[in-house]
Amino acid sequence: MNWNDVLSFARGPLFQAALLIFIAGMLYRLVRVIGLGWSRNHVRPKKSQTKGVVMSYLKGILIWPFVPWVKNTFTKNPIIYLAGGLFHLGLFVILVLGTAHMLVWKSLLGFGWKTLPLPIVDWFAAATIVAMVVLFINRLINPVLKLLTGTAEWLNLLFVFVPMLTGYIMTHHLFFQYEVLFSIHMLSVDFLLIWIPFSRISHFVFYFFSKSIHGQEFAKHGVRA
Amino acid sequence: MIATQQAINMFVQETGGWAASQLEACTRCGMCAEACHFYQSSANPEYAPVWKLEILKRAYEQRFTLVGKFKTAIGIDKKITDQDVAHWSELNYYACTVCNKCAMVCPMGIDLGTLLHTVRSGLAAAGMVPEDLETAVMKQVIEGSPLGMTASVWDSRLEWVADEWEVDIPRDVKGADTLVVFTSIEVMKFPTNVAAIAKILNAAGEKWTVSSSAREVVNFGFYEGDQEHEKLFMRRLFDGAKELGVKRIVVTECGHAYDALRFHAPNLLSEANDYEIVHITGVMADLVKSGRIKLQEGFYDNVGTLTLHDACKIQRKGGYIQEPRDILNIIAPKSFKEMTPNQEEAICCGGGGGVIAIKAADPIRYDVFTLKIDQVNKIGANMVTMTCSNCRLQFTDCMDHFKLDWKITGLAQMVADAMVE
Ligand code: HEM
Ligand code: SF4
Ligand code: SF4
Ligand code: SF4
């Protein structure tokens, strides 16, 4: 087999097809949920709902996972908070602030931006991989997570883990021939893109619904979001 | 199977984008588990809030999503069975007080409390409400109150309270500004609260009244989740209010009743928005602030250590977080001490959501209260006050059960005693 051919297929037509499925699938999910309709709310809010929504995001994004109001929970189960937080932060750094991925964005969007130096991104990648392993183990041993985790949840972790790991090994030129790793990396990314609309990884879209609802509800009840 | 289908139909009917988008957002991270006092006290993973919601999520996925349909078709997901409905009935009615603490910690911000109420609606449609709770609901349908407070019982009790505490309780006064609706818990079990609230409103010169037709603020339909019952009991109140021509309805020390009237009624009955609906805690704080009643400063500073139990439906879900504290800082600036966690993070008493009405749930309910005992003991409090009679019922019952000797009281009662005439 010629890995160069595989690579150009995975980076070219397959990637574009996967991207298309990803976008169409997510649009479908969105339209379907919105299409279920929104009944009007007649309750007079106690506080400003706009402010509630803004606060909900500020607390959720800026200081999560160290939000003081989860302290009671935090002290009991820090693993999910720390590993989960680190994993998402790492993901953001790699996909948005890493040079390699910025160039992908640039080819798609037509513009680029300043990125972080490679060693920093690299450390984040290593930390993210460790965080994912921790999340995996946690799912294996935490009794609540055992109950909640089905095949789909295991696959979610796995399908994110493979591109992460191959990407890391690739930048360090370890173990395998570069083309082989790059091919596997791209194939797994393509697969992930197709998988997302069918799985709960789509949470990054619905996050904006639930988080807005949260801020709105808490303001309605006159409580800090 | 028919029952199960009814549950599913109700779930489907209640699943608009509002519910669907939140069900889709859940990452199954399990963080909500640690927030729930039922999970905390038992370590039973099935008490995780997200798991109590599982039946709604399954119904939604199997009915609306391609993946869900596919998974059911090939047998990865199983169709909801009668056993499932019975099982989730126990999980939800025995081990959830709909306190909404879980919504505080969910990283996705999912409003679990409201969704768990939807689960109850489905279970109620399937006729899977625990027997004790159903009996109480039917009692409210027929007699007007789950505690047997019929019109004549109400009449003689109020007569007696007025006599015993020498306080005027204006009845069925047309043209009054404010309609006060007590809970049967207060009228039957904590009559001092009724006297106290009457005393406060009289002292403030409020133009208020009670109503013999709108005499019960408790809404057991809301515990059960049956919308028709919810509406029936709410309508009785609004009809009474309309008859008397009042502008405002004051809910006394009852948490779920305030939640139901203030935050649910407007979406069920259009007349709800004709009235301002307030809780007595807010009324008292306003009266103090505007100087219409005066409180003796430090009146309770010699009682030892006093603490406030935050009632989830009035503080975390009702927004009256600062008000009781403002009052306590006047009447007990030295003896008042906060438990941790408190305010919107407070731990629920474990008796709400109808749990206290279900005999079979007693062991679970007592288990949960051990969290409260730890909290109170940690600060060495010997007196606990609160703004919800249902919490107070749970506290007094647990005093007996655990042989504790704290003094349990309601905030209105404290305010009335500390008033300078
Ligand atoms: C707005 C953006 C996002 C938000 C707010 C968000 C939030 C969350 C939260 C709260 C969790 C559960 C806690 C945890 O395990 O960390 C979670 C889990 C997860 N997220 Fe995200 N996420 C976002 C974007 C993404 C993206 C883009 C991916 C794509 C790969 C992703 C992949 C995952 C995975 C695989 C898990 C499961 C981890 C586990 O099994 O414990 N997330 N996310
Ligand atoms: S905390 Fe929120 S996102 Fe996590 S399992 Fe519970 S409901 Fe789902
Ligand atoms: S609403 Fe309260 S009792 Fe019910 S699951 Fe959530 S935290 Fe537990
Ligand atoms: S009885 Fe009180 S603490 Fe318990 S659920 Fe109701 S409001 Fe919350």
PDB file of C-alpha atoms and ligand atoms in Angstrom, chain B residues 37 96-99 223 254-256 309-316 347-356 372 386-395, ligand 4:
ATOM      1  CA  HIS B  37     -28.408  14.896  49.010  1.00  0.00           C
ATOM      2  CA  CYS B  96     -36.046  13.465  44.908  1.00  0.00           C
ATOM      3  CA  THR B  97     -37.365  16.631  46.487  1.00  0.00           C
ATOM      4  CA  VAL B  98     -37.133  18.613  43.218  1.00  0.00           C
ATOM      5  CA  CYS B  99     -34.870  20.982  45.128  1.00  0.00           C
ATOM      6  CA  TYR B 223     -45.821  17.134  44.012  1.00  0.00           C
ATOM      7  CA  CYS B 254     -44.789  26.932  52.278  1.00  0.00           C
ATOM      8  CA  GLY B 255     -42.075  26.351  49.722  1.00  0.00           C
ATOM      9  CA  HIS B 256     -43.561  24.288  46.943  1.00  0.00           C
ATOM     10  CA  HIS B 309     -32.190  26.472  57.122  1.00  0.00           C
ATOM     11  CA  ASP B 310     -32.536  27.623  53.522  1.00  0.00           C
ATOM     12  CA  ALA B 311     -35.713  26.153  52.065  1.00  0.00           C
ATOM     13  CA  CYS B 312     -34.879  25.252  48.477  1.00  0.00           C
ATOM     14  CA  LYS B 313     -38.196  26.380  47.052  1.00  0.00           C
ATOM     15  CA  ILE B 314     -38.032  29.772  48.745  1.00  0.00           C
ATOM     16  CA  GLN B 315     -34.338  30.545  48.726  1.00  0.00           C
ATOM     17  CA  ARG B 316     -32.636  28.635  45.899  1.00  0.00           C
ATOM     18  CA  ILE B 347     -28.636  21.256  51.418  1.00  0.00           C
ATOM     19  CA  CYS B 348     -32.328  20.431  51.255  1.00  0.00           C
ATOM     20  CA  CYS B 349     -34.066  18.991  54.299  1.00  0.00           C
ATOM     21  CA  GLY B 350     -35.105  15.867  52.421  1.00  0.00           C
ATOM     22  CA  GLY B 351     -38.808  16.096  53.163  1.00  0.00           C
ATOM     23  CA  GLY B 352     -40.003  18.170  50.224  1.00  0.00           C
ATOM     24  CA  GLY B 353     -41.421  17.156  46.868  1.00  0.00           C
ATOM     25  CA  GLY B 354     -44.011  15.021  48.626  1.00  0.00           C
ATOM     26  CA  VAL B 355     -41.360  12.680  50.057  1.00  0.00           C
ATOM     27  CA  ILE B 356     -42.535  13.245  53.617  1.00  0.00           C
ATOM     28  CA  LYS B 372     -28.534  18.323  57.998  1.00  0.00           C
ATOM     29  CA  MET B 386     -36.779  28.440  58.386  1.00  0.00           C
ATOM     30  CA  THR B 387     -39.330  29.904  56.009  1.00  0.00           C
ATOM     31  CA  CYS B 388     -41.123  26.718  54.964  1.00  0.00           C
ATOM     32  CA  SER B 389     -43.529  24.675  57.086  1.00  0.00           C
ATOM     33  CA  ASN B 390     -42.827  21.569  55.110  1.00  0.00           C
ATOM     34  CA  CYS B 391     -39.168  21.767  56.064  1.00  0.00           C
ATOM     35  CA  ARG B 392     -40.359  22.457  59.576  1.00  0.00           C
ATOM     36  CA  LEU B 393     -42.442  19.298  59.525  1.00  0.00           C
ATOM     37  CA  GLN B 394     -39.415  17.320  58.423  1.00  0.00           C
ATOM     38  CA  PHE B 395     -37.291  18.940  61.128  1.00  0.00           C
TER      39      PHE B 395
HETATM   40  S1  SF4 C   4     -39.397  21.052  52.482  1.00  0.00           S
HETATM   41 FE1  SF4 C   4     -38.049  22.772  52.452  1.00  0.00          FE
HETATM   42  S2  SF4 C   4     -35.925  22.095  52.214  1.00  0.00           S
HETATM   43 FE2  SF4 C   4     -37.302  20.443  51.885  1.00  0.00          FE
HETATM   44  S3  SF4 C   4     -37.661  20.431  49.683  1.00  0.00           S
HETATM   45 FE3  SF4 C   4     -39.271  21.748  50.446  1.00  0.00          FE
HETATM   46  S4  SF4 C   4     -38.407  23.725  50.519  1.00  0.00           S
HETATM   47 FE4  SF4 C   4     -36.705  22.274  50.215  1.00  0.00          FE
END
